[in-house]
Structures are given as structure tokens and as C-alpha cells.
mmCIF file of C-alpha atoms in Angstrom:
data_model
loop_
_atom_site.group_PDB
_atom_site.id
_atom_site.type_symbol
_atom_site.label_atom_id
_atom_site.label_comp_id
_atom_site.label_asym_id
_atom_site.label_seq_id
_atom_site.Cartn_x
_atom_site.Cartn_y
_atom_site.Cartn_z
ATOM 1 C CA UNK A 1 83.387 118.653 101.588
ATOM 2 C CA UNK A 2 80.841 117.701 103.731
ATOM 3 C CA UNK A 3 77.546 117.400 101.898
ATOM 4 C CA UNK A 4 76.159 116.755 97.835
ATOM 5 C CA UNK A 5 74.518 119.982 97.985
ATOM 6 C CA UNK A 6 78.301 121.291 97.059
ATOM 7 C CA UNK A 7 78.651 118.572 94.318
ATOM 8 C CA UNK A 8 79.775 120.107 91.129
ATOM 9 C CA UNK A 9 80.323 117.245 88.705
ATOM 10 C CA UNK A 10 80.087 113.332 90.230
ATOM 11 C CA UNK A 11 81.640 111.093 87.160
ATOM 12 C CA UNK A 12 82.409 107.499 86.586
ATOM 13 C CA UNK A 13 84.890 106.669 84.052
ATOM 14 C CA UNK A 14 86.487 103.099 83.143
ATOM 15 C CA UNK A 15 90.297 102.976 84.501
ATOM 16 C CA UNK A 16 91.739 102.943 81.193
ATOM 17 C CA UNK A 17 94.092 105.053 78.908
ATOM 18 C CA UNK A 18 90.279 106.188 77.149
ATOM 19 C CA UNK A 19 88.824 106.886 80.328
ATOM 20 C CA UNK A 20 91.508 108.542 81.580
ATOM 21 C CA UNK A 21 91.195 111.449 78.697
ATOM 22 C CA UNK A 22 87.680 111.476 78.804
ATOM 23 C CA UNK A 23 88.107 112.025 82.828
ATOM 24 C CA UNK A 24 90.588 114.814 81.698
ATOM 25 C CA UNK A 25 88.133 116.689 79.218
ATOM 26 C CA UNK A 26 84.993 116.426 81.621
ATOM 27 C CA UNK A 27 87.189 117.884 84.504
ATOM 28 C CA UNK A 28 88.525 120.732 82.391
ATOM 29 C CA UNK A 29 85.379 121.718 80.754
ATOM 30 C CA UNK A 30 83.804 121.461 84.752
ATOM 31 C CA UNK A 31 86.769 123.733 85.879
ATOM 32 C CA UNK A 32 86.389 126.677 83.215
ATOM 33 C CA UNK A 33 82.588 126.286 83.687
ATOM 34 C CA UNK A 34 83.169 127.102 87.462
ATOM 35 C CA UNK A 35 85.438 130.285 86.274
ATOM 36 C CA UNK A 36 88.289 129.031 87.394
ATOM 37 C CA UNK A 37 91.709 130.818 86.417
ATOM 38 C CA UNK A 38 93.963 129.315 84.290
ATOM 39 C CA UNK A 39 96.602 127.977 86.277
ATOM 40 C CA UNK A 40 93.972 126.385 88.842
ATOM 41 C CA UNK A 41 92.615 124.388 85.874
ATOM 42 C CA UNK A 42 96.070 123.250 84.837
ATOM 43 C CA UNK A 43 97.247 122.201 88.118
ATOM 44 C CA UNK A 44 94.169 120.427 89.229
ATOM 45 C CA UNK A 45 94.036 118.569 85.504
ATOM 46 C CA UNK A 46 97.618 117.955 85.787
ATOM 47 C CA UNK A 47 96.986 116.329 89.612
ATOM 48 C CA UNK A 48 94.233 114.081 88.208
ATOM 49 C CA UNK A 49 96.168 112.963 85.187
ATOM 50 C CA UNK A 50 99.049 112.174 87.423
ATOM 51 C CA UNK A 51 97.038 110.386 89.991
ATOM 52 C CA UNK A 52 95.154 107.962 87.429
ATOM 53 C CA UNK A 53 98.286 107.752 85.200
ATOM 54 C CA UNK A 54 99.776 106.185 88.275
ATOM 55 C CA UNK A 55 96.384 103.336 89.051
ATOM 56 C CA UNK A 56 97.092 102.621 85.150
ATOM 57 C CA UNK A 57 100.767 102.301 84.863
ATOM 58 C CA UNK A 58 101.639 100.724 88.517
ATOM 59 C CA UNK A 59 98.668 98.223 88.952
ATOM 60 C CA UNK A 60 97.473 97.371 85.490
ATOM 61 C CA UNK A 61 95.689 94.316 86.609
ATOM 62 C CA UNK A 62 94.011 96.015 89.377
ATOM 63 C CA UNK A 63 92.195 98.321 86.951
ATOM 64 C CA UNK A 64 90.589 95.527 84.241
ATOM 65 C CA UNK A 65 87.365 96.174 84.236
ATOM 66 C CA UNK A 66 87.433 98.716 86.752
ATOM 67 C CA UNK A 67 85.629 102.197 86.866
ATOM 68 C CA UNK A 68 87.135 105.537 88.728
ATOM 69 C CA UNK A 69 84.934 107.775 90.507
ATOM 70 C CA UNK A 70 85.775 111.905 89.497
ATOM 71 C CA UNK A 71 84.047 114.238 91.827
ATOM 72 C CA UNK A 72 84.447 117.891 91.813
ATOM 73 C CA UNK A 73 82.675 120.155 94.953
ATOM 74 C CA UNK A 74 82.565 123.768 94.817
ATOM 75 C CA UNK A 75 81.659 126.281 97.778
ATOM 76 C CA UNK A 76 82.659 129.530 99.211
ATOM 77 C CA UNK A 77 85.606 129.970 96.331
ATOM 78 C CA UNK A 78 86.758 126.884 97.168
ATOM 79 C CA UNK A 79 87.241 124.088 94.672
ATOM 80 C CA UNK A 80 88.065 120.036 95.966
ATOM 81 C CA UNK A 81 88.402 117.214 93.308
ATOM 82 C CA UNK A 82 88.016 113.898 94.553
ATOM 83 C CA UNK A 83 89.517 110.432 92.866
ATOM 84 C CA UNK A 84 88.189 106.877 93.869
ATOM 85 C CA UNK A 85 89.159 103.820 92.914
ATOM 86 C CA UNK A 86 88.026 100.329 94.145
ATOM 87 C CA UNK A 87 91.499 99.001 93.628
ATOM 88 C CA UNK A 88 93.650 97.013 96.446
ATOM 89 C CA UNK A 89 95.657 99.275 98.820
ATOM 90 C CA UNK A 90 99.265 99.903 98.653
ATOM 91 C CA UNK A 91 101.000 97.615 101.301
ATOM 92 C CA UNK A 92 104.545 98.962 102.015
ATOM 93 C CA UNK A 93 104.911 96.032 103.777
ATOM 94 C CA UNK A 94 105.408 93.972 100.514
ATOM 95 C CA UNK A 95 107.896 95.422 99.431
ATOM 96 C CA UNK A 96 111.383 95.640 99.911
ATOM 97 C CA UNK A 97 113.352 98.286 100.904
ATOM 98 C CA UNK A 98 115.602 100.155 98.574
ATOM 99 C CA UNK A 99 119.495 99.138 98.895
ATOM 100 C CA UNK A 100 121.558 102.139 98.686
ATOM 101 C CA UNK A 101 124.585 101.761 96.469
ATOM 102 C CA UNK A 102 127.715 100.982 97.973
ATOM 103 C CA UNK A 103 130.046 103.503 95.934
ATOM 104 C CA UNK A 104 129.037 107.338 96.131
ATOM 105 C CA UNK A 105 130.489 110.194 94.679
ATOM 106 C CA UNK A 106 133.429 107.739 93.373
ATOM 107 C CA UNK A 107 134.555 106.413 96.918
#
């Protein structure tokens, strides 16, 4: 969204297991506050969890010490969550690419 004006909620949470629930309950309470259905609060909560879940469990190092930016925007019945993180950029270039297995099906 393009300006604050539409700013719902603008958090800051460390990038931790703690944070990461606290993140969850701020977002959910945010969501049902807005009137949101059901199922939209699920499905965003569940996109958010996934998302920092990921920063936690694939780049642990990257996130010591680190704090994650939660934004929610709301305007014209449309919601947009926002996640940033300062953390290093995936690189695909670093890393190998899968081998498939020689044997399929048996053969």
C-alpha cells in the first residue's frame, strides 16, 4: 500500500521462537479488531507463522539479535500484511543443485 495513512498495526518483534508468538497474538488480535472473517485471520496468521518459522529454522545465525518488522495496512476492504527482516538474501547461486536419483519407480 502506498501511504501510512492506511497503516493498521506497524510492530517490531525480536526474530525468535518468543517473538514469533507474540508477532502471532498481536496480528490476530489486529485481524479480528479489523472484522475480519474467520478464515482470513487463519490464513494470514498461518502465512506469517510460516514465513518467520522459516527466517528462524533456515538461518538461525542470521536472526541473533535481530528484530522483524510486522505491518498490517487496511483500505477499501482490503487487508496487506507486510514481513521485514534485515537478514542476508537468499543466493541460489550458493547452492547446489538437487541430484535426481538414479533409480525411479524400481528401474
Amino acid at each position: 500500500m502506498e501511504s501510512d495513512s492506511d497503516t493498521a498495526a506497524d510492530w517490531r518483534f525480536p526474530a525468535s521462537p518468543q517473538g514469533l508468538a507474540k508477532a502471532l497474538d498481536a496480528l490476530g488480535e489486529r485481524l479480528w479488531a479489523l472484522g475480519l472473517r474467520p478464515d482470513v485471520v487463519r490464513r494470514l496468521s498461518i502465512a506469517v507463522d510460516e514465513l518467520m518459522g522459516n527466517l528462524l529454522r533456515h538461518d538461525p545465525p542470521a536472526t541473533s539479535g535481530v528484530t522483524v518488522r510486522l505491518q498490517v495496512f487496511h483500505r477499501a476492504g482490503t487487508v496487506e500484511v507486510a514481513l521485514h527482516q534485515p537478514g542476508r538474501p537468499f543466493d541460489p547461486t550458493r547452492v547446489g543443485s538437487p541430484e535426481a536419483p538414479q533409480e525411479i519407480g524400481g528401474v
